[in-house]
DNA sequence: GCAAAAGTGTTAAGGCTACACCCATGC
DNA sequence: GCATGGGTGTAGCCTTAACACTTTTGC
């Protein structure tokens, strides 16, 4: 018996802004199957290529983007998921800052677009399911892992972090309690500057993520709960 | 360019007893590479076979066992992990009750043994790493998912559940607070009978997991935290 | 009776929730 | 001034953590 299974590595690339919410990067397929439908960036893994390297390569080729954070999520292996035959998909979660998410047209560039996660177009294969799984995955990880900071700018107001959590957990959070909790952990470092030109209201203090402090807390053994 | 990647599905099969702690099922390799070292049960995926079906099949063939719970965990894809060439390993977590974990010799049976998770023998490939990842995975899941009950007998004393959690989180838990918390959730249903012939002390009340209640709580939207 | 494990209760501390109030900016 | 969003404080509640006593068994 000879095994014939092909493998792709694909990524659910997410960006967030309080203005537009969570958005996912999709590329329009130019070949069958599912031609003209929208799919996740990714492609067939080279024989000697690590899975994450494949994702980075395909993402670069197709959209010119560089993920700020990348982790493996789950493998989709249903025998019927691809009409061409057995194709395994190793799905990844990729995060990118909104400010670094502009799609660049280039050599291997396909038509790519950011779509609101809750308003997807017609998608190829099981990719809509994979996007949903990525959000579930994020929901689990954001309780204890500092992944939110991979999507925010280096300097951000607390309200931006809060709104990101509100989007992911789909519930409103008390602004004042959120700020107290997050400051109590000491994970945010105040920057000297304040937010310039707010659309309305008092300019917000800008913070950056204190990764050293986070690692210190984690090493100390106490479980770090960023958000409950 | 022609892709040539082979795919295996393997399982970290775990059983637990308060007497012996957490143990993992390993099979002795009978062919190179890593001949005579101990590896995870599993093998090459058939072309038209779902990943989980492959795990069940290999487990049955190699040890005669049937996993009580099976979920995909992570995919190990380092190009150098197998000297034979590119072999992807889709690792699964499998749980089995101690009372149903006796290895049965049969046709395709390899030499298999239960080993304490914290005292592994010399292992093949990256399988020791995968076992460690499975314990980490379990540590995350046990907070909110009722996987502990997949390893305990149908009827069990609360102390058995408590000790399982103590093993996984590697810390001692106050017996009385644990019982109150778990009873407060209403997830356990008292059975009419008590534990017969305890080695010492007062016979314990036996309980079984109330899955309906758990699903009800989960549906109600409130996040269910079984253990913190 | 004694040791060992199981069942039940109490109390204090800390975290979270729900609030009210003031501040800084644009218009 | 007024609207709007940002920063800080406080009181009550509820959960958790720490701990004492009683009960039921085997020997």
XYZ file of C-alpha atoms (C1' of nucleotides) in Angstrom:
510
model
C 0.000 0.000 0.000
C 1.420 3.336 -0.988
C 0.391 6.387 0.962
C -0.575 9.403 -1.089
C -1.514 12.350 1.083
C -0.664 15.937 0.295
C -0.185 18.572 2.984
C -0.889 22.273 3.024
C -0.113 24.830 5.709
C -2.553 27.685 5.941
C -3.135 30.600 8.245
C -6.062 32.431 9.718
C -4.444 35.860 9.748
C -6.234 38.258 12.058
C -6.030 41.976 12.631
C -8.037 44.081 15.039
C -9.070 47.680 15.314
C -11.766 49.164 17.501
C -13.161 50.863 14.425
C -13.642 47.762 12.262
C -13.402 44.919 14.771
C -11.664 41.633 14.046
C -10.840 41.012 10.416
C -9.432 38.013 8.598
C -7.231 37.957 5.528
C -8.627 36.003 2.584
C -7.318 35.448 -0.921
C -9.396 34.841 -3.992
C -8.748 31.479 -5.588
C -7.643 31.665 -9.201
C -7.774 27.952 -9.990
C -10.247 25.124 -9.403
C -11.505 23.668 -7.210
C -13.613 26.389 -5.659
C -12.340 28.845 -8.220
C -13.230 32.492 -7.417
C -14.177 31.625 -3.868
C -12.211 33.126 -0.981
C -9.731 30.986 0.920
C -7.081 31.184 3.592
C -3.586 32.192 2.556
C -1.321 29.151 2.456
C -0.296 26.330 0.187
C 1.518 23.065 -0.266
C 4.409 22.413 2.065
C 7.800 21.909 0.465
C 9.449 18.584 1.176
C 12.138 20.034 3.400
C 10.295 23.012 4.783
C 9.067 23.445 8.367
C 5.327 24.070 8.596
C 5.621 27.578 9.994
C 8.180 28.522 7.371
C 5.694 27.462 4.732
C 3.035 29.732 6.177
C 5.411 32.682 6.282
C 6.521 32.035 2.722
C 3.039 31.736 1.290
C 1.830 34.755 3.197
C 4.717 36.819 1.927
C 4.198 35.631 -1.638
C 0.463 36.093 -1.738
C 0.027 39.328 0.183
C 3.436 40.760 0.998
C 2.604 40.577 4.704
C 4.656 39.346 7.632
C 2.786 37.823 10.588
C 3.735 39.287 13.939
C 2.785 36.071 15.715
C 2.271 32.573 14.383
C 1.290 29.350 16.054
C -0.046 26.039 14.925
C -3.682 25.472 15.700
C -5.186 22.262 14.335
C -4.988 19.862 11.433
C -7.952 19.313 9.164
C -7.851 15.840 7.767
C -11.303 14.804 6.633
C -10.774 12.587 3.546
C -13.527 14.448 1.670
C -12.474 17.985 2.366
C -10.727 18.465 -0.972
C -12.163 17.113 -4.251
C -8.652 16.697 -5.684
C -7.902 13.855 -3.277
C -6.483 13.551 0.185
C -5.153 16.911 1.302
C -4.332 17.555 4.925
C -4.431 21.156 6.090
C -2.303 22.209 9.037
C -4.087 25.368 10.111
C -2.271 28.136 11.931
C -3.298 31.224 13.818
C -1.452 34.353 12.732
C -1.739 37.792 14.256
C -0.709 41.067 12.732
C -0.909 44.686 13.775
C -3.514 46.752 11.983
C -0.840 49.335 11.220
C 1.240 46.696 9.388
C -1.592 44.997 7.568
C -1.672 46.821 4.261
C -1.664 44.296 1.434
C 1.214 44.847 -0.971
C 0.871 43.880 -4.589
C 3.858 41.884 -5.843
C 5.039 39.006 -8.002
C 3.026 36.060 -6.705
C 0.309 38.276 -5.323
C -3.233 37.035 -5.543
C -6.248 39.210 -4.988
C -6.458 39.483 -1.216
C -8.804 41.314 1.097
C -9.519 41.838 4.753
C -13.014 40.702 5.740
C -14.870 41.170 9.014
C -14.748 37.809 10.795
C -18.490 37.949 11.336
C -19.273 38.787 7.696
C -17.355 36.342 5.570
C -17.856 36.043 1.801
C -18.362 32.666 0.100
C -15.389 30.597 1.209
C -13.561 27.620 -0.281
C -13.257 24.159 1.283
C -13.825 24.099 5.047
C -12.147 27.460 5.518
C -15.129 29.133 7.171
C -15.028 26.415 9.823
C -11.317 26.967 10.278
C -11.854 30.682 10.825
C -14.471 29.896 13.455
C -12.064 27.475 15.116
C -9.405 30.185 15.161
C -11.694 32.531 17.045
C -12.492 29.770 19.539
C -8.796 29.112 19.872
C -8.118 32.792 20.476
C -10.888 32.894 23.069
C -9.146 30.156 25.041
C -5.653 31.590 24.667
C -6.452 35.221 25.484
C -7.346 34.373 29.080
C -3.758 33.591 29.934
C -1.538 34.449 26.972
C -0.540 37.961 25.932
C -1.618 37.543 22.332
C -3.731 40.687 22.301
C -0.551 42.734 22.279
C 0.487 41.110 19.034
C -2.459 42.781 17.345
C -2.306 46.201 18.969
C 0.260 48.838 18.105
C 3.399 49.063 20.207
C 1.774 51.951 22.061
C -1.917 51.781 22.751
C -4.559 53.184 25.103
C -6.113 50.777 27.618
C -9.493 51.212 25.966
C -8.169 49.629 22.784
C -7.093 46.520 24.686
C -10.418 46.439 26.462
C -12.400 46.633 23.231
C -10.363 43.802 21.758
C -11.291 41.600 24.693
C -14.899 42.715 24.416
C -14.940 41.676 20.778
C -13.420 38.262 21.390
C -15.605 37.387 24.365
C -18.621 39.142 22.872
C -19.649 40.899 26.041
C -19.191 44.313 27.531
C -16.676 44.838 30.296
C -16.623 47.571 32.913
C -14.031 50.040 31.711
C -12.887 50.972 35.220
C -12.594 47.440 36.562
C -10.738 46.359 33.468
C -8.179 49.120 33.861
C -7.684 48.337 37.545
C -7.221 44.613 36.922
C -4.756 45.045 34.112
C -2.808 47.705 35.963
C -2.793 45.597 39.102
C -0.923 42.883 37.225
C 1.739 45.386 36.251
C 1.799 44.119 32.691
C 1.449 47.554 31.141
C 4.174 50.191 31.129
C 3.020 53.793 30.795
C 4.690 55.674 27.972
C 5.666 59.312 28.433
C 3.304 60.409 25.675
C -0.447 60.544 25.400
C -2.664 59.752 22.466
C -2.549 62.678 20.054
C -5.683 64.090 18.497
C -8.371 61.850 19.905
C -11.569 62.106 17.961
C -13.347 63.186 21.088
C -12.690 63.529 24.787
C -9.630 63.548 26.966
C -6.468 62.153 25.381
C -5.678 58.700 26.708
C -2.465 57.596 28.350
C -0.497 55.295 26.075
C 0.923 52.019 27.346
C 3.122 49.288 26.028
C 3.190 45.640 27.001
C 5.803 44.769 29.605
C 6.874 41.360 28.387
C 9.669 41.011 30.933
C 7.172 41.449 33.759
C 4.868 38.892 32.175
C 7.623 36.296 31.849
C 8.680 37.009 35.418
C 5.139 36.379 36.679
C 4.914 33.226 34.608
C 8.228 31.908 35.909
C 7.181 32.570 39.488
C 4.761 29.694 39.091
C 1.569 31.593 39.869
C -0.881 31.127 37.014
C -1.232 34.455 35.202
C -4.793 35.293 34.328
C -4.848 38.344 32.121
C -8.581 38.276 31.674
C -11.384 36.259 33.223
C 8.002 19.966 -7.790
C 6.425 16.852 -6.403
C 5.465 16.763 -2.768
C 6.464 13.647 -0.867
C 5.383 13.786 2.752
C 4.119 10.840 4.728
C 1.679 11.187 7.592
C 1.244 9.202 10.779
C -1.432 9.503 13.434
C -0.305 8.639 16.930
C -1.772 8.816 20.386
C -0.597 9.619 23.852
C -2.852 7.159 25.650
C -3.181 7.966 29.344
C -4.633 6.134 32.287
C -4.745 7.241 35.896
C -4.991 5.597 39.269
C -4.262 7.096 42.645
C -2.018 4.150 43.356
C 0.275 4.467 40.336
C -0.408 7.978 39.115
C -0.610 8.920 35.446
C 0.700 6.313 33.045
C 1.258 6.359 29.314
C 1.003 3.478 26.883
C 4.156 2.793 24.866
C 4.991 0.104 22.331
C 8.397 -1.307 21.630
C 9.557 -0.672 18.093
C 10.422 -3.816 16.171
C 11.921 -2.168 13.094
C 14.400 0.636 12.432
C 14.711 3.511 12.877
C 14.930 3.629 16.653
C 14.535 -0.144 16.804
C 13.879 -1.475 20.332
C 13.101 1.994 21.657
C 9.650 2.763 22.994
C 7.226 4.799 20.935
C 3.657 6.007 20.864
C 1.036 3.672 19.447
C 0.042 4.798 15.961
C 1.087 4.484 12.365
C 0.711 5.582 8.786
C -2.675 6.964 7.809
C -4.521 5.137 5.062
C -5.343 7.212 2.011
C -9.059 7.311 2.675
C -9.047 7.093 6.451
C -9.947 9.879 8.882
C -7.163 10.688 11.331
C -9.042 9.573 14.420
C -10.085 6.335 12.771
C -6.423 5.630 12.105
C -5.564 6.093 15.756
C -8.373 3.774 16.846
C -7.330 1.163 14.305
C -3.659 1.196 15.225
C -4.429 1.178 18.928
C -6.711 -1.795 18.521
C -4.179 -3.654 16.383
C -1.183 -2.992 18.569
C -2.649 -3.361 22.036
C -6.249 -4.504 21.754
C -7.368 -1.368 23.593
C -10.206 1.037 22.847
C -9.752 4.690 23.868
C -12.592 6.101 25.906
C -11.850 9.607 24.680
C -9.838 10.815 21.724
C -9.006 14.270 20.478
C -6.449 15.734 18.166
C -3.701 17.651 19.878
C -0.917 18.927 17.647
C 1.028 18.112 14.514
C 4.743 17.513 14.640
C 6.310 18.481 11.370
C 9.999 19.176 11.846
C 11.694 18.014 8.613
C 14.408 16.225 10.619
C 12.245 14.366 13.083
C 12.366 11.077 11.151
C 15.547 9.794 9.472
C 13.491 8.003 6.805
C 12.423 11.312 5.266
C 9.596 13.733 5.783
C 7.045 12.224 8.130
C 4.376 14.362 9.719
C 2.917 13.135 12.996
C -0.591 14.170 13.939
C -0.522 13.596 17.683
C -3.671 12.835 19.621
C -4.604 12.696 23.267
C -6.407 9.518 24.255
C -7.859 8.692 27.644
C -8.805 5.314 28.981
C -10.131 3.999 32.269
C -7.645 2.103 34.395
C -10.146 -0.719 34.686
C -10.232 -1.103 30.891
C -6.537 -0.701 30.236
C -5.308 -4.266 30.285
C -3.215 -4.905 27.180
C -4.537 -7.826 25.148
C -2.180 -9.895 23.067
C -3.462 -10.452 19.543
C -2.588 -10.685 15.868
C -0.782 -7.444 15.182
C 0.144 -6.952 18.812
C 3.511 -5.426 19.546
C 5.125 -5.500 22.949
C 3.342 -2.751 24.826
C 3.611 -1.447 28.364
C 2.231 1.193 30.645
C 4.907 3.558 31.949
C 4.671 6.254 34.616
C 4.562 9.568 32.738
C 7.337 10.918 34.938
C 9.595 7.875 34.448
C 9.719 7.187 30.736
C 12.108 4.655 29.196
C 14.283 5.510 26.192
C 11.845 6.777 23.590
C 11.876 6.926 19.798
C 11.773 10.088 17.683
C 10.364 13.121 19.490
C 7.856 11.028 21.393
C 9.022 12.099 24.853
C 8.328 15.691 23.843
C 4.900 14.712 22.580
C 4.067 13.054 25.895
C 5.115 16.220 27.718
C 2.944 18.271 25.354
C 0.009 15.968 26.097
C 0.317 16.622 29.815
C 0.458 20.370 29.163
C -2.583 20.022 26.943
C -4.417 18.100 29.647
C -3.470 20.751 32.185
C -5.158 23.400 30.068
C -8.231 21.322 29.256
C -8.957 19.999 32.746
C -9.799 23.460 34.049
C -12.977 23.601 32.028
C -13.549 20.269 30.330
C -14.768 17.114 32.068
C -11.959 14.922 30.783
C -11.035 13.601 34.208
C -14.190 11.513 34.169
C -12.983 9.732 31.048
C -10.146 8.255 33.095
C -11.989 7.405 36.301
C -14.369 4.492 36.684
C -18.070 5.108 36.161
C -18.424 5.229 39.934
C -15.679 6.854 41.942
C -15.057 8.515 45.297
C -14.411 12.267 45.302
C -10.909 11.669 46.631
C -9.994 9.848 43.430
C -11.020 12.846 41.333
C -9.141 15.144 43.669
C -5.936 13.126 43.451
C -6.131 13.120 39.664
C -6.260 16.914 39.696
C -3.452 17.021 42.215
C -1.322 14.885 39.937
C -1.973 16.960 36.834
C -1.428 20.320 38.507
C 1.335 18.951 40.696
C 0.141 20.591 43.869
C -1.891 19.584 46.870
C -5.475 20.688 47.153
C -7.548 21.049 50.298
C -9.728 17.972 50.386
C -12.674 19.785 52.000
C -12.670 22.819 49.753
C -12.377 20.602 46.707
C -15.396 18.580 47.711
C -17.448 21.692 48.406
C -16.536 23.313 45.097
C -17.269 20.257 43.011
C -20.509 19.540 44.838
C -21.547 23.168 44.528
C -21.420 22.858 40.753
C -23.789 19.905 40.933
C -21.708 17.938 38.458
C -21.560 14.813 40.577
C -24.485 12.493 41.227
C -24.310 10.414 44.387
C -24.789 6.706 43.814
C -26.745 4.613 46.293
C -23.708 2.518 47.145
C -20.525 3.270 48.992
C -17.010 2.113 48.291
C -16.650 -1.460 49.474
C -13.645 -2.618 51.456
C -11.538 0.503 51.648
C -7.982 -0.285 52.642
C -8.345 1.981 55.618
C -10.827 4.411 57.096
C -14.445 5.218 56.490
C -15.934 3.966 53.202
C -16.373 6.778 50.729
C -19.575 7.789 48.983
C -19.445 6.896 45.302
C -20.377 9.420 42.652
C -20.817 9.447 38.912
C -20.413 12.344 36.505
C -23.624 14.131 35.648
C -22.991 14.943 32.001
C -26.485 16.325 31.420
C -25.970 18.873 34.168
C -22.602 19.814 32.713
C -24.024 20.362 29.244
C -26.856 22.361 30.738
C -24.416 24.650 32.545
C -22.348 25.022 29.408
C -25.389 25.889 27.299
C -26.482 28.485 29.810
C -23.549 30.568 28.670
C -21.812 30.879 32.001
C -18.231 29.658 31.682
C -17.926 26.412 33.619
C -14.787 26.209 35.685
C -14.434 22.731 37.110
C -11.129 23.442 38.731
C -9.058 26.552 39.249
C -9.322 2.123 71.794
C -6.637 3.687 67.898
C -5.399 4.884 63.219
C -6.959 6.317 58.942
C -9.861 8.256 55.644
C -14.416 10.653 54.829
C -18.077 14.099 55.709
C -19.604 18.857 57.436
C -19.087 23.700 59.181
C -16.968 28.365 60.201
C -14.351 32.350 59.509
C -11.300 35.699 57.460
C -9.095 37.577 53.412
C -9.007 38.898 48.734
C -10.998 39.570 44.272
C -14.640 41.056 41.555
C -18.854 43.963 40.645
C -21.272 47.896 40.596
C -21.341 52.048 41.252
C -20.008 57.924 41.490
C -17.112 61.472 40.730
C -13.676 64.333 38.569
C -10.393 65.522 34.514
C -8.886 66.963 29.833
C -9.915 67.813 25.370
C -12.649 69.686 20.826
C -16.199 72.462 19.331
C -20.551 75.497 28.288
C -21.244 70.962 26.748
C -20.410 66.508 24.934
C -17.278 62.841 25.035
C -14.080 59.740 26.487
C -10.336 58.996 30.255
C -8.575 58.375 35.151
C -9.382 57.237 40.166
C -11.860 55.697 44.336
C -15.118 53.072 47.384
C -18.558 49.752 49.356
C -20.764 45.269 49.176
C -20.777 40.702 47.717
C -19.111 36.403 46.713
C -15.528 33.124 46.107
C -11.698 31.006 47.917
C -8.380 29.604 51.501
C -7.353 28.013 55.940
C -8.567 25.403 59.491
C -11.451 22.095 63.515
C -14.414 18.814 64.610
C -17.135 14.622 63.976
C -18.179 10.036 61.686
C -17.322 5.404 60.035
C -14.682 1.763 59.137
C -10.596 -2.178 60.150
C -7.708 -4.061 63.476
